mmCIF file of C-alpha atoms in Angstrom:
data_model
loop_
_atom_site.group_PDB
_atom_site.id
_atom_site.type_symbol
_atom_site.label_atom_id
_atom_site.label_comp_id
_atom_site.label_asym_id
_atom_site.label_seq_id
_atom_site.Cartn_x
_atom_site.Cartn_y
_atom_site.Cartn_z
ATOM 1 C CA MET A 27 88.657 70.532 141.011
ATOM 2 C CA GLY A 28 92.407 71.058 140.705
ATOM 3 C CA ALA A 29 92.340 69.985 137.035
ATOM 4 C CA SER A 30 89.488 72.429 136.376
ATOM 5 C CA ASN A 31 91.406 75.290 137.992
ATOM 6 C CA ALA A 32 94.515 74.428 136.004
ATOM 7 C CA GLN A 33 92.510 74.392 132.773
ATOM 8 C CA THR A 34 90.938 77.751 133.618
ATOM 9 C CA ALA A 35 94.355 79.243 134.402
ATOM 10 C CA THR A 36 95.752 77.897 131.116
ATOM 11 C CA SER A 37 92.828 79.344 129.139
ATOM 12 C CA THR A 38 93.241 82.720 130.858
ATOM 13 C CA ALA A 39 96.970 82.770 130.143
ATOM 14 C CA THR A 40 96.384 81.825 126.498
ATOM 15 C CA ALA A 41 93.770 84.564 126.115
ATOM 16 C CA ALA A 42 96.143 87.100 127.700
ATOM 17 C CA ILE A 43 98.927 86.119 125.291
ATOM 18 C CA LEU A 44 96.623 86.376 122.286
ATOM 19 C CA LEU A 45 95.347 89.761 123.414
ATOM 20 C CA SER A 46 98.893 91.032 123.979
ATOM 21 C CA GLU A 47 99.727 90.063 120.372
ATOM 22 C CA TRP A 48 96.522 91.193 118.682
ATOM 23 C CA ILE A 49 95.870 94.545 120.366
ATOM 24 C CA PRO A 50 99.089 96.215 119.082
ATOM 25 C CA VAL A 51 98.474 94.859 115.563
ATOM 26 C CA ILE A 52 94.869 96.074 115.509
ATOM 27 C CA GLY A 53 96.112 99.424 116.815
ATOM 28 C CA LEU A 54 98.658 99.690 113.989
ATOM 29 C CA ILE A 55 96.059 98.844 111.335
ATOM 30 C CA PHE A 56 93.265 101.106 112.540
ATOM 31 C CA GLY A 57 95.453 103.915 113.894
ATOM 32 C CA GLY A 58 97.979 103.887 111.064
ATOM 33 C CA CYS A 59 95.654 103.312 108.117
ATOM 34 C CA CYS A 60 92.944 105.747 109.262
ATOM 35 C CA SER A 61 95.547 108.463 109.981
ATOM 36 C CA ASN A 62 96.976 107.757 106.540
ATOM 37 C CA VAL A 63 93.632 108.519 104.892
ATOM 38 C CA PHE A 64 93.404 111.820 106.788
ATOM 39 C CA ALA A 65 96.902 112.910 105.703
ATOM 40 C CA LEU A 66 96.345 111.655 102.147
ATOM 41 C CA GLU A 67 93.191 113.703 101.709
ATOM 42 C CA SER A 68 94.947 116.814 103.069
ATOM 43 C CA LEU A 69 97.607 116.388 100.369
ATOM 44 C CA VAL A 70 95.463 115.569 97.342
ATOM 45 C CA ARG A 71 93.050 118.414 98.040
ATOM 46 C CA GLU A 72 95.908 120.892 97.588
ATOM 47 C CA VAL A 73 98.064 119.024 95.038
ATOM 48 C CA PRO A 74 95.809 116.433 93.340
ATOM 49 C CA LYS A 75 98.539 114.824 91.240
ATOM 50 C CA CYS A 76 101.165 114.234 93.918
ATOM 51 C CA GLY A 77 100.693 110.454 93.975
ATOM 52 C CA ASN A 78 104.201 109.563 92.798
ATOM 53 C CA LEU A 79 105.867 111.678 95.490
ATOM 54 C CA ILE A 80 103.618 110.166 98.182
ATOM 55 C CA THR A 81 104.400 106.619 97.022
ATOM 56 C CA PHE A 82 108.141 107.322 96.809
ATOM 57 C CA GLY A 83 108.181 108.819 100.307
ATOM 58 C CA GLN A 84 106.399 105.792 101.738
ATOM 59 C CA PHE A 85 108.676 103.281 100.020
ATOM 60 C CA ALA A 86 111.888 105.154 100.923
ATOM 61 C CA PHE A 87 110.983 105.532 104.619
ATOM 62 C CA ILE A 88 109.913 101.897 105.088
ATOM 63 C CA THR A 89 113.164 100.807 103.402
ATOM 64 C CA LEU A 90 115.263 102.968 105.747
ATOM 65 C CA VAL A 91 113.493 101.575 108.808
ATOM 66 C CA GLY A 92 114.175 98.010 107.659
ATOM 67 C CA LEU A 93 117.854 98.468 106.738
ATOM 68 C CA PRO A 94 119.367 97.510 110.148
ATOM 69 C CA SER A 95 117.411 94.237 110.227
ATOM 70 C CA HIS A 96 118.122 93.100 106.677
ATOM 71 C CA VAL A 97 121.461 94.673 105.679
ATOM 72 C CA HIS A 98 124.949 94.295 107.179
ATOM 73 C CA LEU A 99 125.956 97.967 107.562
ATOM 74 C CA GLY A 100 129.736 97.743 107.281
ATOM 75 C CA TRP A 101 132.293 99.353 104.968
ATOM 76 C CA VAL A 102 130.664 97.342 102.192
ATOM 77 C CA PRO A 103 126.938 96.968 102.944
ATOM 78 C CA ARG A 104 125.501 93.582 101.998
ATOM 79 C CA LEU A 105 122.149 91.877 102.378
ATOM 80 C CA LYS A 106 121.622 89.376 105.170
ATOM 81 C CA PRO A 107 120.485 85.821 104.286
ATOM 82 C CA ARG A 108 116.856 85.613 103.156
ATOM 83 C CA ARG A 109 114.167 83.046 103.927
ATOM 84 C CA VAL A 110 112.441 83.618 100.565
ATOM 85 C CA PRO A 111 114.275 83.623 97.180
ATOM 86 C CA VAL A 112 114.790 87.105 95.772
ATOM 87 C CA GLN A 113 113.060 86.064 92.522
ATOM 88 C CA ARG A 114 109.841 85.629 94.475
ATOM 89 C CA TRP A 115 110.181 89.053 96.024
ATOM 90 C CA MET A 116 110.822 90.626 92.604
ATOM 91 C CA VAL A 117 107.485 89.373 91.266
ATOM 92 C CA MET A 118 105.637 90.612 94.357
ATOM 93 C CA VAL A 119 107.522 93.911 94.299
ATOM 94 C CA THR A 120 106.507 94.583 90.694
ATOM 95 C CA LEU A 121 102.852 93.870 91.444
ATOM 96 C CA TYR A 122 102.897 95.823 94.736
ATOM 97 C CA PHE A 123 104.594 98.794 93.074
ATOM 98 C CA CYS A 124 101.967 98.844 90.307
ATOM 99 C CA VAL A 125 99.123 98.681 92.855
ATOM 100 C CA SER A 126 100.545 101.522 94.970
ATOM 101 C CA VAL A 127 101.308 103.804 92.016
ATOM 102 C CA LEU A 128 97.949 103.206 90.295
ATOM 103 C CA ASN A 129 95.939 103.811 93.483
ATOM 104 C CA ASN A 130 97.768 107.052 94.292
ATOM 105 C CA LEU A 131 97.714 108.285 90.675
ATOM 106 C CA ALA A 132 93.942 107.763 90.490
ATOM 107 C CA LEU A 133 93.380 110.454 93.141
ATOM 108 C CA GLY A 134 94.594 113.056 90.632
ATOM 109 C CA TYR A 135 91.757 112.240 88.229
ATOM 110 C CA ASN A 136 88.573 113.508 89.884
ATOM 111 C CA ILE A 137 88.292 110.475 92.196
ATOM 112 C CA SER A 138 86.930 111.236 95.661
ATOM 113 C CA ILE A 139 88.310 109.507 98.737
ATOM 114 C CA PRO A 140 84.984 107.712 99.430
ATOM 115 C CA LEU A 141 84.917 106.262 95.887
ATOM 116 C CA HIS A 142 88.610 105.402 96.231
ATOM 117 C CA ILE A 143 87.873 103.436 99.424
ATOM 118 C CA VAL A 144 84.869 101.652 97.882
ATOM 119 C CA PHE A 145 86.842 100.637 94.798
ATOM 120 C CA ARG A 146 89.738 99.288 96.859
ATOM 121 C CA SER A 147 87.219 97.260 98.866
ATOM 122 C CA SER A 148 86.011 95.540 95.682
ATOM 123 C CA GLY A 149 89.053 93.309 95.280
ATOM 124 C CA LEU A 150 86.870 90.246 95.856
ATOM 125 C CA ILE A 151 85.639 90.496 92.259
ATOM 126 C CA ALA A 152 89.109 90.337 90.738
ATOM 127 C CA ASN A 153 90.214 87.859 93.413
ATOM 128 C CA MET A 154 87.473 85.402 92.494
ATOM 129 C CA VAL A 155 88.031 85.735 88.736
ATOM 130 C CA CYS A 156 91.806 85.327 89.076
ATOM 131 C CA GLY A 157 91.358 82.485 91.575
ATOM 132 C CA TYR A 158 89.001 80.682 89.193
ATOM 133 C CA PHE A 159 91.190 80.927 86.097
ATOM 134 C CA VAL A 160 94.697 81.030 87.608
ATOM 135 C CA MET A 161 94.397 78.863 90.745
ATOM 136 C CA ASN A 162 91.518 76.663 89.538
ATOM 137 C CA LYS A 163 89.497 77.497 92.658
ATOM 138 C CA ARG A 164 85.805 76.691 92.770
ATOM 139 C CA TYR A 165 83.451 78.795 94.870
ATOM 140 C CA PRO A 166 80.170 77.994 96.686
ATOM 141 C CA ARG A 167 77.059 79.552 95.188
ATOM 142 C CA MET A 168 76.523 81.866 98.159
ATOM 143 C CA GLN A 169 80.078 83.138 97.836
ATOM 144 C CA ALA A 170 79.463 83.901 94.162
ATOM 145 C CA LEU A 171 76.280 85.770 95.117
ATOM 146 C CA SER A 172 78.303 87.796 97.634
ATOM 147 C CA VAL A 173 80.643 88.887 94.862
ATOM 148 C CA VAL A 174 77.639 89.852 92.731
ATOM 149 C CA MET A 175 76.530 92.095 95.632
ATOM 150 C CA VAL A 176 79.983 93.681 95.744
ATOM 151 C CA THR A 177 79.954 94.204 91.960
ATOM 152 C CA ILE A 178 76.530 95.876 92.007
ATOM 153 C CA GLY A 179 77.634 98.053 94.920
ATOM 154 C CA VAL A 180 80.784 99.229 93.112
ATOM 155 C CA VAL A 181 78.808 99.996 89.930
ATOM 156 C CA MET A 182 76.217 101.959 91.926
ATOM 157 C CA ALA A 183 78.849 103.951 93.826
ATOM 158 C CA THR A 184 80.796 104.665 90.640
ATOM 159 C CA LEU A 185 77.782 105.810 88.619
ATOM 160 C CA SER A 186 76.581 107.918 91.540
ATOM 161 C CA SER A 187 80.003 109.569 91.812
ATOM 162 C CA VAL A 188 80.303 110.302 88.085
ATOM 163 C CA HIS A 189 76.674 111.376 87.692
ATOM 164 C CA GLY A 190 76.370 115.120 87.483
ATOM 165 C CA THR A 191 79.893 115.583 86.116
ATOM 166 C CA HIS A 192 78.907 117.371 82.923
ATOM 167 C CA GLU A 193 82.170 119.093 82.054
ATOM 168 C CA HIS A 194 84.040 117.165 79.381
ATOM 169 C CA GLY A 195 87.416 117.499 81.117
ATOM 170 C CA LEU A 196 86.097 116.295 84.477
ATOM 171 C CA MET A 197 84.228 113.395 82.865
ATOM 172 C CA ARG A 198 87.382 112.327 81.015
ATOM 173 C CA ASP A 199 89.404 112.539 84.242
ATOM 174 C CA SER A 200 86.815 110.421 86.066
ATOM 175 C CA VAL A 201 86.982 107.723 83.387
ATOM 176 C CA ILE A 202 90.800 107.690 83.557
ATOM 177 C CA GLY A 203 90.715 107.521 87.374
ATOM 178 C CA ILE A 204 88.233 104.629 87.366
ATOM 179 C CA GLY A 205 90.404 102.826 84.819
ATOM 180 C CA LEU A 206 93.490 103.249 87.024
ATOM 181 C CA LEU A 207 91.621 101.968 90.089
ATOM 182 C CA SER A 208 90.331 98.964 88.106
ATOM 183 C CA LEU A 209 93.846 98.029 87.029
ATOM 184 C CA GLY A 210 95.015 98.418 90.615
ATOM 185 C CA VAL A 211 92.320 96.005 91.828
ATOM 186 C CA VAL A 212 93.384 93.362 89.276
ATOM 187 C CA PHE A 213 97.077 93.678 90.178
ATOM 188 C CA ALA A 214 96.185 93.503 93.891
ATOM 189 C CA ALA A 215 94.277 90.248 93.317
ATOM 190 C CA LEU A 216 97.242 88.712 91.467
ATOM 191 C CA LEU A 217 99.558 89.903 94.251
ATOM 192 C CA GLY A 218 97.352 88.264 96.886
ATOM 193 C CA LEU A 219 97.359 84.923 95.056
ATOM 194 C CA TYR A 220 101.119 84.968 94.531
ATOM 195 C CA GLN A 221 101.741 86.041 98.125
ATOM 196 C CA GLU A 222 99.489 83.233 99.371
ATOM 197 C CA GLN A 223 101.502 80.613 97.466
ATOM 198 C CA THR A 224 104.818 82.113 98.553
ATOM 199 C CA TYR A 225 103.893 82.089 102.255
ATOM 200 C CA LEU A 226 102.569 78.532 101.999
ATOM 201 C CA LYS A 227 105.854 77.354 100.494
ATOM 202 C CA TYR A 228 108.419 79.379 102.458
ATOM 203 C CA GLY A 229 106.584 80.467 105.612
ATOM 204 C CA LYS A 230 105.115 83.831 106.646
ATOM 205 C CA HIS A 231 108.148 86.075 107.082
ATOM 206 C CA TRP A 232 106.294 89.385 107.264
ATOM 207 C CA ARG A 233 109.249 91.611 108.186
ATOM 208 C CA GLU A 234 111.261 90.341 105.237
ATOM 209 C CA GLY A 235 108.273 90.866 102.964
ATOM 210 C CA LEU A 236 107.719 94.410 104.233
ATOM 211 C CA PHE A 237 111.365 95.327 103.580
ATOM 212 C CA TYR A 238 111.870 93.733 100.166
ATOM 213 C CA ASN A 239 108.484 94.807 98.799
ATOM 214 C CA HIS A 240 109.596 98.416 99.307
ATOM 215 C CA MET A 241 113.394 98.318 98.879
ATOM 216 C CA LEU A 242 113.461 96.513 95.520
ATOM 217 C CA ALA A 243 110.874 98.926 94.107
ATOM 218 C CA LEU A 244 112.921 102.107 94.706
ATOM 219 C CA PRO A 245 114.800 102.006 91.323
ATOM 220 C CA MET A 246 111.421 101.965 89.542
ATOM 221 C CA PHE A 247 110.790 105.547 90.655
ATOM 222 C CA LEU A 248 113.508 106.709 88.235
ATOM 223 C CA PHE A 249 110.812 106.544 85.555
ATOM 224 C CA PHE A 250 108.932 109.281 87.430
ATOM 225 C CA TYR A 251 111.809 111.541 88.521
ATOM 226 C CA LYS A 252 110.548 114.585 86.578
ATOM 227 C CA ASP A 253 107.058 114.168 87.968
ATOM 228 C CA ILE A 254 108.391 113.815 91.511
ATOM 229 C CA GLY A 255 110.528 116.958 91.053
ATOM 230 C CA HIS A 256 107.463 119.020 90.041
ATOM 231 C CA GLN A 257 105.494 117.635 92.977
ATOM 232 C CA ILE A 258 108.290 118.560 95.407
ATOM 233 C CA GLN A 259 108.121 122.143 94.116
ATOM 234 C CA ALA A 260 104.334 122.199 94.517
ATOM 235 C CA LEU A 261 104.507 121.035 98.142
ATOM 236 C CA SER A 262 107.300 123.528 98.902
ATOM 237 C CA GLN A 263 105.111 126.416 97.723
ATOM 238 C CA SER A 264 102.400 125.704 100.295
ATOM 239 C CA GLN A 265 101.854 128.074 103.222
ATOM 240 C CA SER A 266 104.507 127.818 105.943
ATOM 241 C CA VAL A 267 103.669 126.980 109.540
ATOM 242 C CA ASN A 268 105.720 127.441 112.696
ATOM 243 C CA LEU A 269 106.643 124.034 114.110
ATOM 244 C CA GLY A 270 106.644 125.537 117.593
ATOM 245 C CA GLU A 271 102.867 125.937 117.369
ATOM 246 C CA LEU A 272 102.307 122.215 116.839
ATOM 247 C CA PRO A 273 101.398 119.954 119.802
ATOM 248 C CA LEU A 274 104.408 118.197 121.421
ATOM 249 C CA VAL A 275 106.813 119.655 118.831
ATOM 250 C CA GLY A 276 106.636 123.086 120.456
ATOM 251 C CA ALA A 277 107.817 121.681 123.794
ATOM 252 C CA LEU A 278 110.867 120.137 122.109
ATOM 253 C CA LEU A 279 111.840 123.264 120.161
ATOM 254 C CA GLY A 280 111.416 125.680 123.037
ATOM 255 C CA GLU A 281 111.837 129.252 121.839
ATOM 256 C CA ASN A 282 113.358 128.246 118.493
ATOM 257 C CA LYS A 283 111.169 129.195 115.553
ATOM 258 C CA ILE A 284 111.327 126.846 112.573
ATOM 259 C CA SER A 285 108.876 127.244 109.719
ATOM 260 C CA VAL A 286 108.194 124.620 107.053
ATOM 261 C CA PRO A 287 105.565 124.318 104.293
ATOM 262 C CA TYR A 288 102.574 122.652 105.918
ATOM 263 C CA LEU A 289 102.099 120.143 103.096
ATOM 264 C CA TRP A 290 105.491 118.650 103.977
ATOM 265 C CA ILE A 291 104.095 117.996 107.459
ATOM 266 C CA SER A 292 101.107 116.270 105.865
ATOM 267 C CA LEU A 293 103.479 114.168 103.762
ATOM 268 C CA LEU A 294 105.495 113.203 106.864
ATOM 269 C CA VAL A 295 102.310 112.155 108.689
ATOM 270 C CA ASN A 296 101.254 110.180 105.624
ATOM 271 C CA VAL A 297 104.599 108.377 105.396
ATOM 272 C CA LEU A 298 104.735 107.538 109.130
ATOM 273 C CA SER A 299 101.138 106.331 109.198
ATOM 274 C CA GLN A 300 101.686 104.219 106.054
ATOM 275 C CA TRP A 301 104.640 102.525 107.771
ATOM 276 C CA ALA A 302 102.444 101.741 110.795
ATOM 277 C CA CYS A 303 99.609 100.544 108.555
ATOM 278 C CA ALA A 304 101.839 98.331 106.355
ATOM 279 C CA SER A 305 103.564 96.865 109.432
ATOM 280 C CA GLY A 306 100.225 95.961 110.974
ATOM 281 C CA VAL A 307 98.877 94.390 107.769
ATOM 282 C CA HIS A 308 102.026 92.333 107.132
ATOM 283 C CA GLN A 309 102.111 91.191 110.755
ATOM 284 C CA MET A 310 98.452 90.175 110.726
ATOM 285 C CA THR A 311 99.073 88.225 107.514
ATOM 286 C CA SER A 312 101.478 86.026 109.485
ATOM 287 C CA MET A 313 99.106 85.662 112.478
ATOM 288 C CA SER A 314 95.693 84.989 110.944
ATOM 289 C CA SER A 315 93.828 83.475 108.034
ATOM 290 C CA SER A 316 93.198 85.495 104.884
ATOM 291 C CA LEU A 317 89.493 85.601 105.797
ATOM 292 C CA THR A 318 90.198 87.217 109.181
ATOM 293 C CA LEU A 319 92.547 89.693 107.531
ATOM 294 C CA ASN A 320 89.923 90.503 104.898
ATOM 295 C CA VAL A 321 87.253 91.242 107.520
ATOM 296 C CA VAL A 322 89.584 93.426 109.626
ATOM 297 C CA LEU A 323 90.770 95.432 106.601
ATOM 298 C CA ASN A 324 87.236 96.073 105.395
ATOM 299 C CA LEU A 325 86.193 97.219 108.861
ATOM 300 C CA ARG A 326 89.151 99.593 108.740
ATOM 301 C CA LYS A 327 88.062 100.875 105.317
ATOM 302 C CA LEU A 328 84.567 101.472 106.643
ATOM 303 C CA VAL A 329 86.018 103.560 109.501
ATOM 304 C CA SER A 330 88.188 105.461 106.989
ATOM 305 C CA LEU A 331 85.112 106.160 104.874
ATOM 306 C CA VAL A 332 83.249 107.607 107.867
ATOM 307 C CA ILE A 333 86.282 109.769 108.762
ATOM 308 C CA SER A 334 86.532 111.073 105.206
ATOM 309 C CA VAL A 335 82.844 112.028 105.116
ATOM 310 C CA LEU A 336 82.715 113.612 108.586
ATOM 311 C CA LEU A 337 86.027 115.500 108.639
ATOM 312 C CA PHE A 338 86.275 116.584 105.003
ATOM 313 C CA GLN A 339 82.554 116.913 104.224
ATOM 314 C CA ASN A 340 82.892 114.730 101.141
ATOM 315 C CA PRO A 341 79.521 114.567 99.393
ATOM 316 C CA VAL A 342 77.920 111.130 99.673
ATOM 317 C CA THR A 343 74.794 110.658 97.566
ATOM 318 C CA PRO A 344 72.127 108.061 98.420
ATOM 319 C CA GLY A 345 73.371 105.984 95.473
ATOM 320 C CA MET A 346 76.930 105.979 96.783
ATOM 321 C CA MET A 347 75.764 105.152 100.309
ATOM 322 C CA ALA A 348 73.692 102.219 99.009
ATOM 323 C CA GLY A 349 76.661 101.058 96.946
ATOM 324 C CA CYS A 350 78.947 101.243 99.998
ATOM 325 C CA MET A 351 76.554 99.164 102.080
ATOM 326 C CA LEU A 352 76.345 96.503 99.348
ATOM 327 C CA VAL A 353 80.147 96.358 99.061
ATOM 328 C CA PHE A 354 80.736 95.897 102.780
ATOM 329 C CA ALA A 355 77.776 93.533 103.256
ATOM 330 C CA GLY A 356 78.939 91.427 100.310
ATOM 331 C CA THR A 357 82.479 91.335 101.693
ATOM 332 C CA PHE A 358 81.350 90.034 105.071
ATOM 333 C CA ALA A 359 79.055 87.476 103.438
ATOM 334 C CA TYR A 360 81.964 86.324 101.262
ATOM 335 C CA SER A 361 84.120 85.710 104.326
ATOM 336 C CA LYS A 362 81.639 83.132 105.683
ATOM 337 C CA PHE A 363 82.473 80.585 102.988
ATOM 338 C CA ARG A 364 85.666 78.918 101.853
ATOM 339 C CA PRO A 365 86.557 78.214 98.210
ATOM 340 C CA VAL A 366 87.391 74.658 97.187
ATOM 341 C CA VAL A 367 90.480 73.974 95.101
ATOM 342 C CA ALA A 368 89.584 71.392 92.471
ATOM 343 C CA VAL A 369 92.954 70.877 90.800
ATOM 344 C CA PRO A 370 95.758 72.919 92.449
ATOM 345 C CA LYS A 371 97.818 75.054 90.115
ATOM 346 C CA LYS A 372 101.107 76.782 90.762
ATOM 347 C CA LEU A 373 101.458 80.465 90.050
ATOM 348 C CA GLU A 374 105.163 80.709 89.225
#
């Protein structure tokens, strides 16, 4: 009887510890990522081609937050010792930067948020192809059928979204946007494979990954400085709002009246929510299997899709809805099976 009580107490304590670790992470992923979609749509509806400024703001803020933990802030700042070689981070940074820029740029080319979410949920296709040829992975037949479901769903959603776009300029923009999203999916698959090998070899140091994936990418934005300058001007020309009228902020300001362009507020919300989202995703990567992470992220994308449709009245045709259901159903079916590595390869 005493042993049974002790076992029950141990199980309860273990469950409490797990819940105390998982609840904040789930909150960061769902709260941060879903808020990010809301702020992102507010921005791209007013300034469609502001993707580079959004990406730069996200990378700069996450770098600033991580500075105290990874940099000795003395008279001569220097990096603290790393657990993972900087060469590894450079490869991941390049891939992560390409994924972020391509996904945000695509929104400026007649790509709706629902289609954007569906496309980013289709990474299983590229992941399986890259895993087969690069990592020599072999997949069960049912897992391959799941990817076929995802592929059909993406094609249906894409054709449904483009259908009815008769103007030549809009059709051309849609094709460019779909091309950018497709490239982003491929780069994301390669990033996932390389990240998987890095964490297996050096351990899952998610805070270090979060910092270096953003800090080392900052010089790359020099290629887009003119674009970012134009986008700053566009956001600054938006209608001004009094900060005192905003919830919570008004209590802090008191009678002081400070007005700022409202799109800058949207950008701030986007940057803060992206930091919360990225922190949650990186932390979950270190706590769970890739299959668990995949299921949680796709649930989050489904919630984001519903938010986008309900709050912004984005048109969703029957074809797009059917495509969405196939994508999410195929993703969950995929997560039920594990690939088998025939002859391991190293992705250097």
